[in-house]
Short mmCIF file of C-alpha atoms in Angstrom, two decimals:
data_model
loop_
_atom_site.label_atom_id
_atom_site.label_comp_id
_atom_site.label_asym_id
_atom_site.label_seq_id
_atom_site.Cartn_x
_atom_site.Cartn_y
_atom_site.Cartn_z
CA MET A 151 -58.78 6.22 -48.18
CA GLN A 152 -56.71 8.39 -45.85
CA GLU A 153 -55.88 7.18 -42.35
CA PRO A 154 -57.19 9.24 -39.38
CA GLN A 155 -53.63 10.23 -38.48
CA GLU A 156 -53.02 11.53 -42.00
CA LEU A 157 -56.28 13.49 -41.91
CA GLU A 158 -55.25 15.05 -38.60
CA LEU A 159 -51.84 16.01 -40.00
CA TRP A 160 -53.52 17.55 -43.05
CA ARG A 161 -55.79 19.55 -40.74
CA TYR A 162 -52.79 20.81 -38.77
CA LEU A 163 -50.93 21.84 -41.94
CA LYS A 164 -53.99 23.58 -43.35
CA SER A 165 -54.39 25.57 -40.13
CA GLN A 166 -50.72 26.53 -40.21
CA ARG A 167 -51.01 27.84 -43.77
CA GLU A 168 -54.12 29.83 -42.91
CA LEU A 169 -52.46 31.34 -39.85
CA ALA A 170 -49.30 32.26 -41.76
CA SER A 171 -51.37 33.93 -44.48
CA SER A 172 -53.38 35.89 -41.91
CA LEU A 173 -50.26 37.14 -40.10
CA ILE A 174 -48.56 38.15 -43.36
CA GLU A 175 -51.56 40.10 -44.62
CA GLY A 176 -52.64 41.59 -41.27
CA GLU A 177 -51.76 45.17 -40.39
CA SER A 178 -52.84 45.19 -36.74
CA LEU A 179 -53.72 42.92 -33.85
CA GLY A 180 -57.38 43.91 -34.14
CA GLN A 181 -57.33 42.79 -37.76
CA VAL A 182 -55.71 39.36 -37.26
CA ALA A 183 -57.28 38.47 -33.88
CA PRO A 184 -60.66 37.15 -35.15
CA ARG A 185 -59.01 34.88 -37.71
CA PHE A 186 -56.43 33.61 -35.21
CA ILE A 187 -59.16 32.72 -32.71
CA GLU A 188 -61.24 30.98 -35.37
CA ILE A 189 -58.30 28.90 -36.64
CA VAL A 190 -57.33 27.72 -33.16
CA ALA A 191 -60.94 27.08 -32.13
CA HIS A 192 -61.44 24.87 -35.19
CA LEU A 193 -58.29 22.93 -34.32
CA LEU A 194 -59.60 22.38 -30.80
CA ARG A 195 -63.13 21.73 -32.12
CA TRP A 196 -64.35 24.23 -29.51
CA GLU A 197 -67.19 26.71 -29.94
CA ALA A 198 -65.96 30.09 -28.67
CA GLY A 199 -62.77 32.08 -28.21
CA ALA A 200 -61.40 35.54 -27.46
CA LEU A 201 -58.12 37.40 -27.50
CA TRP A 202 -56.93 39.66 -24.69
CA GLU A 203 -54.05 42.13 -25.08
CA VAL A 204 -51.51 42.94 -22.37
CA VAL A 205 -51.47 46.74 -22.37
CA GLY A 206 -49.14 47.20 -19.40
CA GLU A 207 -47.93 45.43 -16.26
CA GLU A 208 -50.14 47.55 -14.02
CA GLU A 209 -53.17 47.62 -16.32
CA PRO A 210 -55.88 44.95 -16.77
CA LEU A 211 -56.12 42.86 -19.93
CA ARG A 212 -57.95 44.49 -22.85
CA LEU A 213 -60.46 42.40 -24.79
CA VAL A 214 -59.49 42.70 -28.46
CA SER A 215 -62.00 40.40 -30.14
CA GLY A 216 -64.43 37.56 -29.44
CA TRP A 217 -65.58 34.77 -31.77
CA SER A 218 -68.13 31.98 -31.62
CA ALA A 219 -69.30 29.16 -33.89
CA PRO A 220 -72.51 29.66 -35.95
CA ASN A 221 -74.49 27.44 -33.57
CA LEU A 222 -73.54 29.52 -30.49
CA ASP A 223 -74.20 33.17 -29.75
CA ALA A 224 -71.45 34.06 -27.28
CA ARG A 225 -72.09 37.79 -27.28
CA PRO A 226 -73.42 37.71 -23.68
CA LEU A 227 -70.10 36.16 -22.62
CA TRP A 228 -68.06 38.92 -24.32
CA ARG A 229 -70.33 41.62 -22.87
CA ARG A 230 -69.75 40.19 -19.42
CA SER A 231 -66.03 39.92 -20.14
CA ARG A 232 -65.82 43.63 -20.98
CA GLU A 233 -67.50 44.47 -17.69
CA LEU A 234 -64.82 42.61 -15.73
CA SER A 235 -61.24 43.61 -14.98
CA PHE A 236 -58.77 40.78 -15.49
CA ASP A 237 -55.51 41.72 -13.80
CA LYS A 238 -52.49 39.47 -13.63
CA GLY A 239 -53.53 36.36 -11.68
CA THR A 240 -57.28 37.15 -11.90
CA GLY A 241 -59.57 34.75 -13.73
CA LEU A 242 -58.42 32.24 -16.32
CA PRO A 243 -56.85 34.83 -18.68
CA GLY A 244 -55.06 36.45 -15.73
CA ASP A 245 -53.72 33.06 -14.59
CA ALA A 246 -52.20 32.41 -18.02
CA TRP A 247 -50.71 35.91 -18.03
CA GLN A 248 -49.16 35.44 -14.60
CA SER A 249 -47.69 31.99 -15.22
CA GLY A 250 -46.74 32.26 -18.88
CA GLN A 251 -48.18 28.75 -19.28
CA ILE A 252 -51.45 27.34 -20.62
CA ALA A 253 -54.18 27.58 -17.97
CA LEU A 254 -57.02 25.02 -18.04
CA ALA A 255 -60.44 24.93 -16.40
CA PRO A 256 -61.78 21.48 -17.45
CA ASP A 257 -65.10 21.91 -15.60
CA TYR A 258 -66.68 25.24 -14.60
CA ARG A 259 -68.80 23.45 -12.03
CA ASP A 260 -65.70 23.03 -9.89
CA TYR A 261 -65.42 26.84 -9.62
CA PRO A 262 -69.02 28.15 -9.34
CA THR A 263 -68.14 30.95 -6.93
CA THR A 264 -64.66 31.90 -8.12
CA ALA A 265 -65.16 31.85 -11.89
CA PRO A 266 -66.26 35.47 -12.60
CA ARG A 267 -68.21 34.50 -15.74
CA TYR A 268 -69.65 31.22 -14.45
CA GLN A 269 -73.29 32.27 -14.62
CA VAL A 270 -73.11 33.47 -18.22
CA SER A 271 -71.10 30.44 -19.29
CA ALA A 272 -73.59 28.08 -17.66
CA GLU A 273 -76.50 29.77 -19.43
CA LEU A 274 -74.70 29.29 -22.76
CA GLY A 275 -74.03 25.62 -21.98
CA LEU A 276 -70.25 26.11 -21.81
CA GLU A 277 -68.53 23.80 -19.36
CA ALA A 278 -64.76 24.19 -19.87
CA ALA A 279 -62.11 26.68 -21.00
CA LEU A 280 -58.38 27.09 -21.52
CA ALA A 281 -56.18 30.16 -21.90
CA ILE A 282 -52.95 30.30 -23.89
CA PRO A 283 -50.38 33.04 -23.16
CA VAL A 284 -48.94 34.70 -26.26
CA PRO A 285 -46.14 33.77 -26.42
CA THR A 286 -45.81 30.93 -23.93
CA GLY A 287 -42.80 30.76 -21.63
CA SER A 288 -41.61 33.63 -19.46
CA PRO A 289 -44.44 35.69 -17.88
CA ASP A 290 -42.42 38.84 -18.65
CA ARG A 291 -42.77 38.15 -22.38
CA VAL A 292 -46.55 37.67 -22.45
CA LEU A 293 -48.09 40.16 -24.89
CA ALA A 294 -51.61 38.71 -25.10
CA VAL A 295 -53.78 35.82 -23.92
CA ALA A 296 -56.03 33.69 -26.14
CA GLU A 297 -58.87 31.89 -24.36
CA PHE A 298 -61.26 29.24 -25.67
CA HIS A 299 -64.53 27.76 -24.38
CA THR A 300 -66.39 24.53 -25.15
CA THR A 301 -69.70 22.85 -24.37
CA SER A 302 -68.04 19.45 -24.14
CA PHE A 303 -64.51 19.03 -22.83
CA ASN A 304 -62.19 16.35 -24.21
CA PRO A 305 -58.49 16.21 -23.32
CA GLN A 306 -56.29 17.39 -26.17
CA SER A 307 -53.28 15.48 -27.48
CA GLU A 308 -49.76 16.60 -26.65
CA GLU A 309 -49.13 17.15 -30.36
CA LEU A 310 -52.05 19.55 -30.62
CA MET A 311 -51.05 21.47 -27.49
CA ALA A 312 -47.51 21.80 -28.85
CA LEU A 313 -48.98 23.11 -32.11
CA LEU A 314 -51.07 25.68 -30.25
CA THR A 315 -47.96 26.81 -28.39
CA GLY A 316 -46.27 27.31 -31.75
CA PHE A 317 -49.25 29.29 -33.02
CA ALA A 318 -49.09 31.49 -29.91
CA ASP A 319 -45.39 32.11 -30.49
CA GLN A 320 -46.10 33.18 -34.08
CA LEU A 321 -48.78 35.60 -32.94
CA GLY A 322 -46.40 36.91 -30.26
CA THR A 323 -43.79 37.63 -32.94
CA PHE A 324 -46.43 39.46 -34.98
CA ILE A 325 -47.46 41.62 -32.00
CA ALA A 326 -43.86 42.43 -31.05
CA ARG A 327 -43.02 43.38 -34.64
CA ARG A 328 -46.08 45.60 -35.03
CA ARG A 329 -45.36 47.32 -31.70
CA ALA A 330 -41.74 47.94 -32.72
CA GLU A 331 -42.89 49.34 -36.07
CA ALA A 332 -45.41 51.59 -34.32
CA LYS A 333 -42.74 52.87 -31.93
CA SER A 334 -40.34 53.44 -34.80
CA ALA A 335 -42.98 55.33 -36.79
CA GLU A 336 -43.87 57.44 -33.74
CA ALA A 337 -40.19 58.14 -33.10
CA GLU A 338 -39.77 59.20 -36.73
CA ARG A 339 -42.75 61.55 -36.47
CA LEU A 340 -41.30 62.96 -33.26
CA ARG A 341 -37.87 63.42 -34.85
CA ASN A 342 -39.41 65.24 -37.81
CA HIS A 343 -41.46 67.43 -35.48
CA LEU A 344 -38.43 68.22 -33.33
CA ALA A 345 -36.37 68.95 -36.44
CA GLU A 346 -38.96 71.53 -37.51
CA VAL A 347 -39.02 73.02 -34.02
CA VAL A 348 -35.21 73.18 -33.92
CA ARG A 349 -35.04 74.83 -37.35
CA GLY A 350 -37.63 77.42 -36.36
CA THR A 351 -36.41 78.29 -32.87
CA GLN A 352 -34.17 81.25 -32.10
CA ASP A 353 -32.49 79.36 -29.25
CA ALA A 354 -29.25 77.49 -29.78
CA VAL A 355 -30.04 73.77 -29.93
CA LEU A 356 -27.52 70.96 -30.13
CA SER A 357 -27.46 67.26 -29.34
CA LYS A 358 -24.69 65.00 -28.13
CA ASP A 359 -24.24 61.29 -27.50
CA LEU A 360 -23.55 59.75 -24.10
CA GLU A 361 -19.81 60.28 -24.61
CA GLY A 362 -20.29 64.01 -25.15
CA ILE A 363 -19.75 64.00 -28.93
CA VAL A 364 -21.84 66.64 -30.76
CA THR A 365 -24.33 65.02 -33.17
CA SER A 366 -26.43 68.03 -34.26
CA TRP A 367 -26.01 71.81 -34.27
CA ASN A 368 -28.60 74.35 -35.44
CA PRO A 369 -27.94 77.84 -37.00
CA PRO A 370 -28.62 79.77 -33.74
CA ALA A 371 -25.94 77.60 -32.09
CA SER A 372 -23.53 78.77 -34.79
CA ARG A 373 -24.45 82.39 -34.10
CA LEU A 374 -24.11 81.98 -30.33
CA TYR A 375 -20.84 80.05 -30.22
CA GLY A 376 -19.24 81.14 -33.51
CA TYR A 377 -18.72 77.63 -34.92
CA SER A 378 -20.45 76.25 -38.02
CA ALA A 379 -22.26 72.90 -37.88
CA GLU A 380 -19.43 71.35 -39.92
CA GLU A 381 -16.89 72.56 -37.36
CA ALA A 382 -18.92 71.43 -34.33
CA ILE A 383 -20.47 68.05 -35.25
CA GLY A 384 -18.16 65.16 -34.39
CA ARG A 385 -16.20 67.09 -31.76
CA HIS A 386 -16.41 66.62 -28.01
CA ILE A 387 -18.61 69.26 -26.39
CA SER A 388 -15.67 70.39 -24.23
CA PHE A 389 -14.47 72.69 -27.03
CA ILE A 390 -17.00 75.31 -25.84
CA VAL A 391 -16.52 74.64 -22.10
CA PRO A 392 -14.17 77.05 -20.21
CA PRO A 393 -11.17 75.42 -18.49
CA ASP A 394 -12.48 76.38 -15.06
CA HIS A 395 -15.70 74.45 -15.85
CA LYS A 396 -13.90 71.33 -17.12
CA ASP A 397 -15.64 68.91 -14.69
CA GLU A 398 -19.07 70.35 -15.40
CA GLU A 399 -19.73 68.30 -18.54
CA LYS A 400 -19.12 65.00 -16.76
CA VAL A 401 -21.62 65.99 -14.06
CA ILE A 402 -24.22 66.89 -16.70
CA LEU A 403 -23.74 63.63 -18.64
CA ASP A 404 -23.91 61.57 -15.43
CA ARG A 405 -27.27 63.14 -14.62
CA VAL A 406 -28.50 62.53 -18.17
CA LYS A 407 -27.49 58.86 -17.92
CA ARG A 408 -29.70 58.65 -14.82
CA GLY A 409 -32.58 59.91 -16.96
CA GLU A 410 -32.66 63.36 -15.35
CA ARG A 411 -33.69 66.58 -17.10
CA LEU A 412 -31.80 69.76 -16.19
CA GLU A 413 -33.85 72.97 -16.24
CA THR A 414 -32.34 76.48 -16.44
CA TYR A 415 -28.78 75.37 -15.69
CA GLU A 416 -26.84 78.64 -15.60
CA THR A 417 -23.19 78.51 -16.60
CA GLU A 418 -20.64 79.96 -19.04
CA ARG A 419 -19.38 78.86 -22.44
CA ILE A 420 -16.55 80.04 -24.72
CA ARG A 421 -17.11 81.39 -28.21
CA ALA A 422 -14.83 80.70 -31.15
CA ASP A 423 -13.17 84.12 -30.66
CA GLY A 424 -12.31 83.26 -27.04
CA THR A 425 -14.89 85.49 -25.35
CA ARG A 426 -17.10 84.12 -22.62
CA VAL A 427 -20.85 84.05 -22.89
CA ALA A 428 -23.31 83.46 -20.04
CA VAL A 429 -25.91 80.83 -20.97
CA SER A 430 -28.94 79.15 -19.44
CA LEU A 431 -29.09 75.49 -20.47
CA THR A 432 -31.98 73.04 -20.60
CA VAL A 433 -30.64 69.51 -20.98
CA SER A 434 -33.01 66.62 -21.79
CA PRO A 435 -32.31 62.90 -22.30
CA ILE A 436 -32.82 61.51 -25.82
CA ARG A 437 -34.31 58.01 -25.96
CA SER A 438 -34.63 55.58 -28.84
CA PRO A 439 -37.61 53.13 -28.85
CA ILE A 440 -35.19 50.31 -29.59
CA ARG A 441 -31.84 51.31 -28.00
CA GLY A 442 -33.15 53.27 -25.02
CA LEU A 443 -31.12 56.25 -23.77
CA VAL A 444 -28.78 57.42 -26.55
CA GLY A 445 -27.83 61.01 -25.76
CA ALA A 446 -29.00 64.46 -24.73
CA SER A 447 -30.43 67.56 -26.33
CA VAL A 448 -29.21 70.95 -25.12
CA VAL A 449 -31.13 74.19 -25.55
CA ALA A 450 -28.96 77.22 -24.75
CA ARG A 451 -30.15 80.80 -24.25
CA ASP A 452 -27.71 83.71 -24.16
CA THR A 453 -28.14 85.37 -20.76
CA THR A 454 -25.05 87.63 -20.90
CA ALA A 455 -27.05 90.87 -20.89
CA GLU A 456 -29.33 89.56 -18.15
CA VAL A 457 -26.37 88.51 -16.00
CA ARG A 458 -24.72 91.92 -16.45
CA ARG A 459 -27.98 93.63 -15.52
CA ARG A 460 -28.27 91.55 -12.35
CA ARG A 461 -24.66 92.28 -11.46
CA ALA A 462 -25.22 96.01 -12.01
CA GLN A 463 -28.27 95.92 -9.77
CA ASP A 464 -26.36 94.01 -7.10
CA PHE A 465 -23.52 96.56 -7.39
CA LEU A 466 -25.87 99.49 -6.94
CA VAL A 467 -27.38 97.89 -3.86
CA ALA A 468 -23.91 97.20 -2.42
CA ALA A 469 -22.70 100.71 -3.27
CA SER A 470 -25.69 102.26 -1.50
CA ARG A 471 -24.92 100.25 1.62
CA LEU A 472 -21.26 101.30 1.47
CA LEU A 473 -22.19 104.96 1.23
CA ASP A 474 -24.19 104.62 4.42
CA SER A 475 -21.56 102.59 6.26
CA SER A 476 -18.75 105.16 6.60
CA LEU A 477 -18.24 108.91 6.86
CA ASP A 478 -14.77 108.66 5.33
CA LEU A 479 -15.47 109.69 1.74
CA THR A 480 -12.10 108.56 0.34
CA GLN A 481 -12.27 105.15 1.98
CA THR A 482 -15.87 104.68 0.84
CA ALA A 483 -14.92 105.54 -2.76
CA ARG A 484 -12.05 103.05 -2.70
CA THR A 485 -14.37 100.34 -1.37
CA ILE A 486 -16.92 101.01 -4.11
CA VAL A 487 -14.20 100.84 -6.79
CA SER A 488 -12.87 97.54 -5.44
CA THR A 489 -16.41 96.20 -5.42
CA ALA A 490 -16.95 97.09 -9.09
CA VAL A 491 -13.59 95.68 -10.30
CA PRO A 492 -13.40 93.00 -11.57
CA GLU A 493 -16.94 91.74 -10.83
CA LEU A 494 -18.74 94.40 -12.87
CA ALA A 495 -16.02 96.02 -15.00
CA ASP A 496 -12.30 96.10 -15.74
CA LEU A 497 -12.00 99.79 -14.84
CA CYS A 498 -13.93 102.00 -12.39
CA LEU A 499 -13.32 105.73 -11.92
CA ILE A 500 -15.13 107.98 -9.45
CA GLU A 501 -15.00 111.74 -10.06
CA PHE A 502 -15.91 114.14 -7.25
CA CYS A 503 -17.50 117.54 -7.77
CA ARG A 504 -15.12 120.12 -6.34
CA ALA A 505 -16.05 123.40 -4.66
CA ASP A 506 -15.16 125.33 -7.83
CA GLY A 507 -17.67 123.29 -9.82
CA TRP A 508 -15.11 121.19 -11.69
CA LEU A 509 -14.85 117.40 -11.53
CA GLY A 510 -11.67 115.97 -10.11
CA ASP A 511 -9.90 114.30 -7.21
#
């Protein structure tokens, strides 16, 4: 005949195997939550339990699943729970979330006015509850809270409470892993979507790391700058930056490192043949779900023709003002020429219509 201590150890080991199997086979928190609650409730020999998920620091806990023993219908308790908003520090689940430690209410009758679900619990014959943060320890690491209710409270052994802490840590690892996998999958979908967008766009698109090294380069970028992807990737972005803009790249990267997005940044770049091209840049930070900020994407649009058109318009406006500002025709012509060169052109010639009908002077 087995000793009581051996029977208790066997019960602990059986629960551990069941939990491990559930976490291995489970695909989501919603799938494993009911089994986790049932396993822990059986260990405690308590009649009801629920799991709350921490969605965000500023958001209330979200009730994932509730469970109760066959001899207790706890659905009124879970309905009432969904009606309430448990923020950090509010109610028993909120207390466990805030402290990162197991929170215990050994007798509801001590908190008839402050326990938000006291009336429902009393009607169900429940008299005590405890809440276990998942995982236990630092409040900043709490990902969920498991709470349990009983009709008859008996203090639990230190060994059992240590085991429950271990169970909570295992569930915490499961939640963290599933969240990381979900983020990774979402990031992969986003990368694939962006890759399709980049391939289909007519704008020059490139990416660079936080040191300014080019990591991607699409065909329109090759057409705009005159370098192939093989020539550009792996080089510092400064190879297309004019010497008189040499400090510009550091300013852009510093802003990216602060998480800023630069819209319609107008500047100049140098093509492979040495000619300058006016561009409008949109620079956006690139973030990895795991590593955080890793680089920047740059969308460049050739604005050379637009810049020339604006300069021509500005020149015409200035020339009109100059014509009205002086009666000295020769001086006015010289002023107009000096205004056009070198801002608008390398050469400017004004021909006057002479009295004989010929152009000259």
